[in-house]
Amino acid sequence: MMLSSLIRQSRLTVRQTTTTFESLRRTAAAGIAIQTQVLRNFATAGEALEYDVCVVGGGPGGYVAAIKAAQLGLKAICVEGRGTLGGTCLNVGCIPSKALLNSSHKYEDATKHFADYGIQVDNVAIDVPKMMAQKEQAVGGLTKGIEGLFKKNKVKYVKGWGKVTGANEVTVATSEGGEEKVVAKNVVLATGSEVTPLPGVQIDEERIVSSTGAIALKEVPKKMVVIGGGIIGLELGSVWSRLGAEVEVIEFLPNIVPAMDHEVRRNFERVMKKQGIKIRLKSKVTSAVADADGVKLTVEPAEGGEQEHMEADVVLVAIGRRPFTEGLGLEDLGIEMDRGRVLVNDKFQTNVPSIHAIGDVIPGPMLAHKAEEDGIACVEHIAGKVGHVNYDTIPSIVYTHPEVAWVGKTEMELKSEGVKYKTGKFSMMANSRARTVDETDGIVKFLADKETDKILGVHIMGSNAGELIAECVLAMEYGASSEDIARTCHGHPTLSEAVKEAAMATYDKPIHS
């Protein structure tokens, strides 16, 4: 009796289990969500996939994060709506502007300086379309190169605009017009930044342009007004000034490039004016209206006062950039933000732990190389490792000619913080390599702790300053003193010897000045 009862109970249990399994199978087949299946991705083909990391944005921070994630053994996917990888920097920012800076510098050399070197060149002319084609060739090669790196590292690439629709879900409006849901254990926001608009000025990218339009002009304007005396405005203003445009920079603040050391800035501003760029400080543009003949602007003192009217063929709006977070769905998820920037902890996590953010959308300098470091450190944390970015050693570079580069504190910052410091300077005029190539406008300036000699900041103006700053960044990363650099052998004759001499001037005395 007992045995028979056990057999019946066993058969009942089997039938119930079978029924339950069949019910689950039918439920899944019908597409009804089951809690245990929440971490699944239903691709357009209906294939269930799951990723460790989904990066939203394929700029310098985003694509580097995706590649590093894959290298660390994580299953990674990158969502980018532009249609090409590299973000603003590679497509319409850092890279194309440097191509035009190089071309315009060569043209200026040919027309103004070749004769000084005994080189006679006649009938030098500008071919703007060909110049733009060279720029696009450089950009195209690099964007395709990133796609190649994605394939090499097995990073999935989805073309479309992503929106975060859950703690572990990104919905993509694909470039083909469809929709795809990506589910991942971790989401990394790397959407970069966009041009900050100026009230009263409507950008049309023809007469009134942002940096995007300024690198795509079809001809050299007779007059260009640059609104904003920051890095972008001065670089692009330099391009068109060298090619023959009359350029005037209008800056709201008392100084151009406010983050630059005051002494270096003074030298830099002098050189810019010497090159023919007009600079108007403590002024603001209240309106700019474009028509078939050009742009009519209204300018007045920053603190208010009598208005002035002026005209230009092209106006470049370069007052800065702001985080690009519109349409990401962050408000719906309650992601904490401050003045447009996403707030993160030291592991780049937002208040929703599975959602991370890097680059221009979080606090800190809006620089491509900073975003790259963020990306690597972020995915290292995700992979269970330790990632770190030392924001005190992020270099800044202005790619005018001469270039200006710096890292660490300015002298004014040290004074305001009450830090006791010492300085050492060396003029490029006394550098043998600078003399031989006739690039003597410039200075190297060190700031070091008065007691320990630890390097606190380095500021360089001169040819190839962006390259020269690298050894100083490395030195500061390892807590080096000015004496450490001063006692390091530098090749002769090189521009880098100016760095050595400035370091010598900081802890002792230079030889050549």
XYZ file of N, CA and C in Angstrom, residues 179-360:
546
model
N 15.301 48.893 -34.934
C 15.579 49.046 -33.512
C 16.189 47.763 -32.988
N 17.179 47.921 -32.159
C 17.866 46.764 -31.580
C 18.081 46.999 -30.095
N 17.817 45.963 -29.319
C 18.047 46.065 -27.882
C 19.338 45.335 -27.526
N 20.195 46.044 -26.811
C 21.458 45.474 -26.358
C 21.387 45.345 -24.843
N 21.615 44.157 -24.350
C 21.606 43.923 -22.912
C 23.017 43.582 -22.463
N 23.468 44.264 -21.420
C 24.835 44.053 -20.940
C 24.886 44.194 -19.425
N 25.848 43.536 -18.838
C 26.031 43.634 -17.394
C 26.473 45.034 -16.998
N 27.207 45.693 -17.907
C 27.700 47.042 -17.646
C 27.501 47.926 -18.864
N 27.060 49.156 -18.633
C 26.912 50.144 -19.699
C 27.893 51.279 -19.420
N 28.622 51.706 -20.455
C 29.569 52.814 -20.321
C 29.126 53.957 -21.231
N 28.801 55.091 -20.641
C 28.401 56.270 -21.405
C 29.650 57.031 -21.835
N 29.816 57.169 -23.144
C 30.989 57.855 -23.693
C 30.555 58.699 -24.888
N 29.544 59.515 -24.667
C 28.912 60.246 -25.768
C 29.553 61.599 -26.060
N 30.589 61.977 -25.313
C 31.347 63.160 -25.649
C 30.641 64.473 -25.399
N 30.935 65.458 -26.250
C 30.411 66.805 -26.059
C 29.969 67.412 -27.383
N 29.303 68.544 -27.288
C 28.833 69.270 -28.457
C 29.135 70.750 -28.294
N 29.025 71.495 -29.385
C 29.313 72.926 -29.355
C 28.322 73.648 -28.446
N 28.843 74.519 -27.592
C 27.975 75.338 -26.746
C 27.386 76.471 -27.589
N 26.068 76.576 -27.654
C 25.452 77.634 -28.467
C 25.595 79.006 -27.815
N 25.557 80.047 -28.625
C 25.623 81.418 -28.131
C 24.290 82.103 -28.383
N 23.610 82.561 -27.332
C 22.324 83.240 -27.513
C 22.444 84.421 -28.478
N 21.488 84.509 -29.384
C 21.497 85.590 -30.355
C 22.287 85.303 -31.601
N 22.895 84.109 -31.658
C 23.705 83.741 -32.818
C 23.291 82.349 -33.297
N 22.766 82.285 -34.503
C 22.281 81.016 -35.056
C 23.325 80.431 -36.019
N 23.846 79.281 -35.674
C 24.867 78.630 -36.515
C 24.203 77.965 -37.723
N 24.716 78.278 -38.930
C 24.199 77.650 -40.149
C 25.271 76.818 -40.850
N 26.487 76.813 -40.314
C 27.643 76.086 -40.846
C 28.048 76.553 -42.246
N 27.630 77.733 -42.637
C 28.072 78.323 -43.902
C 28.692 79.704 -43.651
N 27.873 80.624 -43.173
C 28.373 81.949 -42.817
C 28.739 82.021 -41.340
N 27.850 81.507 -40.515
C 28.102 81.431 -39.069
C 28.360 79.968 -38.742
N 29.602 79.669 -38.391
C 30.008 78.265 -38.292
C 30.487 77.893 -36.895
N 30.387 76.619 -36.599
C 31.034 76.053 -35.423
C 32.386 75.529 -35.906
N 33.097 74.840 -35.051
C 34.371 74.253 -35.467
C 34.170 73.279 -36.622
N 33.008 72.621 -36.661
C 32.712 71.681 -37.749
C 32.687 72.391 -39.095
N 32.013 73.534 -39.163
C 31.963 74.289 -40.411
C 33.268 74.973 -40.744
N 34.036 75.343 -39.711
C 35.295 76.057 -39.924
C 36.359 75.198 -40.577
N 36.230 73.878 -40.480
C 37.213 72.997 -41.130
C 36.716 72.520 -42.490
N 35.624 73.140 -42.963
C 35.051 72.704 -44.243
C 34.674 73.891 -45.139
N 35.281 75.042 -44.912
C 34.990 76.204 -45.750
C 35.461 75.945 -47.183
N 34.722 76.446 -48.125
C 35.028 76.200 -49.537
C 36.050 77.190 -50.088
N 36.231 78.304 -49.409
C 37.209 79.297 -49.851
C 37.700 80.083 -48.646
N 38.792 80.799 -48.848
C 39.353 81.607 -47.770
C 38.534 82.887 -47.638
N 37.947 83.134 -46.469
C 37.168 84.368 -46.288
C 38.092 85.586 -46.236
N 37.563 86.734 -46.650
C 38.361 87.951 -46.546
C 38.508 88.351 -45.080
N 37.394 88.255 -44.341
C 37.455 88.555 -42.907
C 36.703 87.500 -42.121
N 37.333 87.056 -41.050
C 36.710 86.086 -40.140
C 36.723 86.653 -38.735
N 35.586 86.603 -38.086
C 35.496 86.959 -36.674
C 35.361 85.670 -35.874
N 36.215 85.513 -34.889
C 36.175 84.334 -34.022
C 35.612 84.763 -32.675
N 34.477 84.186 -32.297
C 33.881 84.488 -30.997
C 34.398 83.464 -29.994
N 35.297 83.881 -29.143
C 35.892 82.976 -28.159
C 37.387 82.850 -28.355
N 38.148 83.240 -27.329
C 39.602 83.173 -27.419
C 40.192 81.972 -26.714
N 39.524 80.834 -26.856
C 40.033 79.594 -26.279
C 40.884 78.837 -27.285
N 41.177 77.590 -26.960
C 42.071 76.786 -27.793
C 41.506 76.575 -29.195
N 40.237 76.186 -29.307
C 39.641 75.896 -30.607
C 39.599 77.141 -31.474
N 39.170 78.257 -30.908
C 39.078 79.487 -31.670
C 40.414 79.958 -32.192
N 41.455 79.877 -31.369
C 42.776 80.342 -31.778
C 43.418 79.413 -32.793
N 43.199 78.114 -32.649
C 43.758 77.176 -33.636
C 43.139 77.403 -35.010
N 41.809 77.424 -35.072
C 41.142 77.566 -36.366
C 41.285 78.980 -36.913
N 41.342 79.967 -36.024
C 41.630 81.320 -36.480
C 43.004 81.391 -37.124
N 43.971 80.666 -36.553
C 45.324 80.627 -37.110
C 45.341 80.024 -38.511
N 44.554 78.964 -38.705
C 44.492 78.317 -40.028
C 44.144 79.329 -41.098
N 43.034 80.037 -40.901
C 42.538 80.929 -41.949
C 43.328 82.234 -42.012
N 43.944 82.623 -40.911
C 44.831 83.783 -40.931
C 46.046 83.507 -41.801
N 46.647 82.342 -41.648
C 47.813 81.982 -42.452
C 47.486 81.915 -43.938
N 46.251 81.520 -44.233
C 45.844 81.385 -45.636
C 45.402 82.710 -46.242
N 45.437 83.777 -45.437
C 45.173 85.091 -45.994
C 43.991 85.846 -45.449
N 43.204 85.260 -44.558
C 42.036 85.948 -44.012
C 42.462 86.961 -42.944
N 41.692 88.038 -42.847
C 41.853 88.958 -41.733
C 41.043 88.380 -40.583
N 41.707 88.076 -39.477
C 41.058 87.387 -38.362
C 41.045 88.270 -37.118
N 39.873 88.388 -36.515
C 39.736 89.112 -35.258
C 39.052 88.213 -34.239
N 39.681 88.073 -33.081
C 39.160 87.243 -32.001
C 38.483 88.141 -30.966
N 37.257 87.806 -30.603
C 36.517 88.554 -29.589
C 36.318 87.651 -28.377
N 36.877 88.051 -27.251
C 36.846 87.241 -26.039
C 36.146 87.995 -24.913
N 35.220 87.318 -24.253
C 34.443 87.906 -23.160
C 35.302 88.176 -21.920
N 36.237 87.290 -21.629
C 37.055 87.391 -20.423
C 38.231 88.351 -20.605
N 38.938 88.678 -19.521
C 40.074 89.595 -19.627
C 41.286 88.992 -20.331
N 41.291 87.650 -20.524
C 42.450 86.984 -21.128
C 42.010 85.904 -22.100
N 42.841 85.630 -23.083
C 42.639 84.466 -23.932
C 43.133 83.238 -23.162
N 42.642 82.075 -23.507
C 43.030 80.788 -22.895
C 43.264 80.953 -21.383
N 42.205 81.107 -20.615
C 42.331 81.377 -19.177
C 43.144 80.351 -18.394
N 43.166 79.104 -18.857
C 43.879 78.059 -18.111
C 45.390 78.141 -18.277
N 45.868 78.961 -19.197
C 47.295 79.063 -19.494
C 48.017 79.894 -18.432
N 49.251 79.545 -18.127
C 50.059 80.316 -17.199
C 50.178 81.758 -17.690
N 50.029 82.715 -16.772
C 49.947 84.127 -17.162
C 51.181 84.618 -17.907
N 52.358 84.171 -17.508
C 53.589 84.630 -18.155
C 53.719 84.069 -19.571
N 53.396 82.799 -19.711
C 53.432 82.175 -21.035
C 52.352 82.793 -21.922
N 51.179 83.042 -21.329
C 50.092 83.642 -22.104
C 50.478 85.010 -22.658
N 51.175 85.788 -21.850
C 51.596 87.113 -22.284
C 52.497 87.018 -23.517
N 53.421 86.076 -23.500
C 54.292 85.853 -24.656
C 53.507 85.338 -25.852
N 52.576 84.433 -25.579
C 51.767 83.828 -26.631
C 50.891 84.867 -27.319
N 50.244 85.711 -26.541
C 49.373 86.740 -27.110
C 50.178 87.709 -27.973
N 51.385 88.028 -27.529
C 52.253 88.905 -28.317
C 52.569 88.295 -29.677
N 52.855 87.000 -29.697
C 53.178 86.319 -30.956
C 51.959 86.261 -31.869
N 50.783 85.965 -31.292
C 49.564 85.914 -32.098
C 49.302 87.262 -32.779
N 49.480 88.341 -32.039
C 49.274 89.677 -32.612
C 50.328 89.984 -33.669
N 51.540 89.537 -33.414
C 52.626 89.719 -34.373
C 52.310 89.017 -35.688
N 51.605 87.909 -35.603
C 51.224 87.154 -36.796
C 50.030 87.772 -37.520
N 49.449 88.799 -36.965
C 48.363 89.498 -37.643
C 46.976 89.220 -37.112
N 46.851 88.418 -36.056
C 45.542 88.128 -35.470
C 45.184 89.229 -34.468
N 44.055 89.870 -34.689
C 43.595 90.909 -33.770
C 42.863 90.250 -32.596
N 43.077 90.754 -31.410
C 42.451 90.185 -30.218
C 41.748 91.301 -29.448
N 40.462 91.130 -29.261
C 39.662 92.098 -28.511
C 39.147 91.410 -27.246
N 39.571 91.892 -26.080
C 39.219 91.284 -24.802
C 38.078 92.046 -24.124
N 37.496 91.415 -23.106
C 36.400 92.002 -22.319
C 35.280 92.518 -23.220
N 34.952 91.727 -24.230
C 33.914 92.123 -25.190
C 32.991 90.945 -25.446
N 31.760 91.251 -25.833
C 30.805 90.190 -26.118
C 30.019 90.508 -27.381
N 29.660 89.443 -28.095
C 28.820 89.557 -29.290
C 27.382 89.312 -28.851
N 26.527 90.281 -29.066
C 25.128 90.144 -28.645
C 24.230 89.664 -29.767
N 24.673 89.824 -31.012
C 23.900 89.299 -32.140
C 24.791 89.163 -33.359
N 24.429 88.228 -34.194
C 25.123 88.026 -35.470
C 24.088 87.519 -36.462
N 23.893 88.256 -37.554
C 22.877 87.915 -38.554
C 23.545 87.719 -39.904
N 23.296 86.561 -40.498
C 23.908 86.242 -41.790
C 22.951 86.567 -42.931
N 23.520 87.046 -44.034
C 22.752 87.221 -45.270
C 23.648 86.826 -46.440
N 23.228 87.118 -47.639
C 23.969 86.698 -48.831
C 25.343 87.351 -48.919
N 25.506 88.504 -48.299
C 26.765 89.237 -48.405
C 27.742 88.937 -47.277
N 27.275 88.339 -46.195
C 28.155 88.067 -45.069
C 27.398 88.033 -43.756
N 28.055 88.516 -42.696
C 27.458 88.504 -41.357
C 27.613 89.881 -40.724
N 26.541 90.370 -40.156
C 26.566 91.639 -39.426
C 26.492 91.343 -37.935
N 27.462 91.871 -37.188
C 27.567 91.585 -35.762
C 27.374 92.841 -34.936
N 26.863 92.623 -33.734
C 26.765 93.687 -32.740
C 27.643 93.302 -31.560
N 28.567 94.189 -31.212
C 29.538 93.919 -30.146
C 29.458 95.030 -29.109
N 29.631 94.636 -27.850
C 29.645 95.633 -26.782
C 30.578 95.169 -25.672
N 30.966 96.069 -24.759
C 31.833 95.654 -23.645
C 31.173 94.552 -22.824
N 31.975 93.682 -22.243
C 31.459 92.549 -21.468
C 30.558 93.004 -20.329
N 30.869 94.129 -19.745
C 30.081 94.632 -18.619
C 28.945 95.537 -19.078
N 28.745 95.615 -20.395
C 27.697 96.470 -20.924
C 28.246 97.835 -21.307
N 27.571 98.497 -22.232
C 28.033 99.814 -22.667
C 27.650 100.076 -24.105
N 28.374 100.958 -24.715
C 28.064 101.373 -26.084
C 28.280 100.232 -27.074
N 27.299 100.027 -27.937
C 27.382 98.971 -28.930
C 28.183 99.415 -30.153
N 28.772 98.402 -30.795
C 29.527 98.636 -32.027
C 29.072 97.617 -33.061
N 28.977 98.052 -34.303
C 28.564 97.149 -35.381
C 29.756 96.850 -36.280
N 29.861 95.598 -36.667
C 30.952 95.188 -37.542
C 30.458 94.109 -38.495
N 31.223 93.877 -39.545
C 30.848 92.890 -40.559
C 31.972 91.896 -40.782
N 31.595 90.715 -41.222
C 32.570 89.669 -41.524
C 32.008 88.759 -42.603
N 32.894 88.067 -43.291
C 32.449 87.085 -44.288
C 32.035 85.790 -43.600
N 32.781 85.438 -42.554
C 32.498 84.213 -41.791
C 32.688 84.507 -40.311
N 31.790 83.979 -39.497
C 31.909 84.086 -38.039
C 32.025 82.678 -37.465
N 33.061 82.464 -36.683
C 33.263 81.181 -36.004
C 32.859 81.312 -34.544
N 31.895 80.508 -34.122
C 31.462 80.484 -32.725
C 32.258 79.394 -32.002
N 33.115 79.822 -31.091
C 33.984 78.872 -30.379
C 34.070 79.261 -28.911
N 32.920 79.292 -28.252
C 32.882 79.701 -26.847
C 32.992 78.513 -25.897
N 33.160 77.324 -26.438
C 33.328 76.152 -25.591
C 32.444 74.996 -26.026
N 32.473 73.949 -25.219
C 31.683 72.760 -25.502
C 30.940 72.329 -24.235
N 29.862 71.560 -24.422
C 29.068 71.078 -23.292
C 28.823 69.576 -23.462
N 28.613 68.862 -22.361
C 28.389 67.411 -22.447
C 27.204 67.081 -23.346
N 27.351 66.034 -24.134
C 26.252 65.581 -24.993
C 25.529 64.434 -24.303
N 24.397 64.750 -23.672
C 23.627 63.727 -22.961
C 22.164 63.713 -23.376
N 21.780 64.590 -24.301
C 20.381 64.670 -24.727
C 19.933 63.377 -25.401
N 18.774 62.894 -25.010
C 18.214 61.703 -25.632
C 18.765 60.393 -25.119
N 19.613 60.450 -24.093
C 20.197 59.212 -23.558
C 19.289 58.523 -22.549
N 18.261 59.214 -22.086
C 17.336 58.614 -21.133
C 17.838 58.614 -19.706
N 18.814 59.468 -19.403
C 19.404 59.460 -18.065
C 18.436 59.937 -16.994
N 17.599 60.912 -17.349
C 16.633 61.428 -16.376
C 15.632 60.352 -15.974
N 15.214 59.538 -16.944
C 14.247 58.478 -16.658
C 14.789 57.451 -15.671
N 16.105 57.279 -15.685
C 16.724 56.301 -14.795
C 17.187 56.927 -13.484
N 17.025 58.259 -13.371
C 17.428 58.931 -12.150
C 18.927 59.080 -11.990
N 19.649 59.122 -13.111
C 21.101 59.289 -13.050
C 21.420 60.687 -12.514
N 22.257 60.747 -11.508
C 22.589 62.029 -10.892
C 23.536 62.827 -11.787
N 23.205 64.136 -11.941
C 23.998 65.012 -12.794
C 24.203 66.356 -12.094
N 25.218 67.082 -12.551
C 25.490 68.416 -12.022
C 25.874 69.327 -13.174
N 25.028 70.315 -13.459
C 25.247 71.262 -14.556
C 25.566 70.561 -15.878
N 24.791 69.519 -16.156
C 24.923 68.815 -17.419
C 25.915 67.676 -17.427
N 26.720 67.562 -16.396
C 27.722 66.499 -16.342
C 27.245 65.355 -15.468
N 27.564 64.150 -15.889
C 27.177 62.947 -15.151
C 28.133 62.762 -13.978
N 27.591 62.539 -12.800
C 28.418 62.348 -11.611
C 28.786 60.879 -11.453
N 30.058 60.627 -11.185
C 30.546 59.254 -11.023
C 31.443 59.162 -9.794
N 31.661 57.920 -9.329
C 32.593 57.706 -8.223
C 33.985 57.417 -8.793
N 34.902 56.985 -7.927
C 36.275 56.761 -8.390
C 36.418 55.525 -9.270
N 35.325 54.796 -9.447
C 35.331 53.649 -10.369
C 34.503 53.956 -11.617
N 34.164 55.237 -11.789
C 33.398 55.718 -12.938
C 31.960 55.211 -12.954
N 31.467 54.779 -11.791
C 30.083 54.330 -11.681
C 29.179 55.513 -11.349
N 28.008 55.532 -11.957
C 26.991 56.506 -11.588
C 26.272 55.978 -10.348
N 25.203 56.663 -9.915
C 24.423 56.175 -8.774
C 23.646 54.914 -9.114
N 23.597 54.543 -10.406
C 23.109 53.230 -10.839
C 24.374 52.416 -11.131
N 24.795 51.528 -10.246
C 26.121 50.903 -10.301
C 26.504 50.243 -11.617
N 25.534 49.716 -12.366
C 25.854 49.049 -13.627
C 26.085 50.031 -14.772
N 25.785 51.307 -14.538
C 25.966 52.329 -15.572
C 27.149 53.215 -15.203
N 28.113 53.277 -16.124
C 29.335 54.041 -15.913
C 29.378 55.209 -16.899
N 30.276 56.159 -16.670
C 30.431 57.281 -17.595
C 31.882 57.732 -17.603
N 32.330 58.189 -18.787
C 33.726 58.618 -18.956
C 33.793 59.818 -19.894
N 34.961 60.428 -19.956
C 35.222 61.460 -20.958
C 34.532 62.784 -20.702
N 34.070 63.401 -21.784
C 33.511 64.749 -21.709
C 32.204 64.837 -20.935
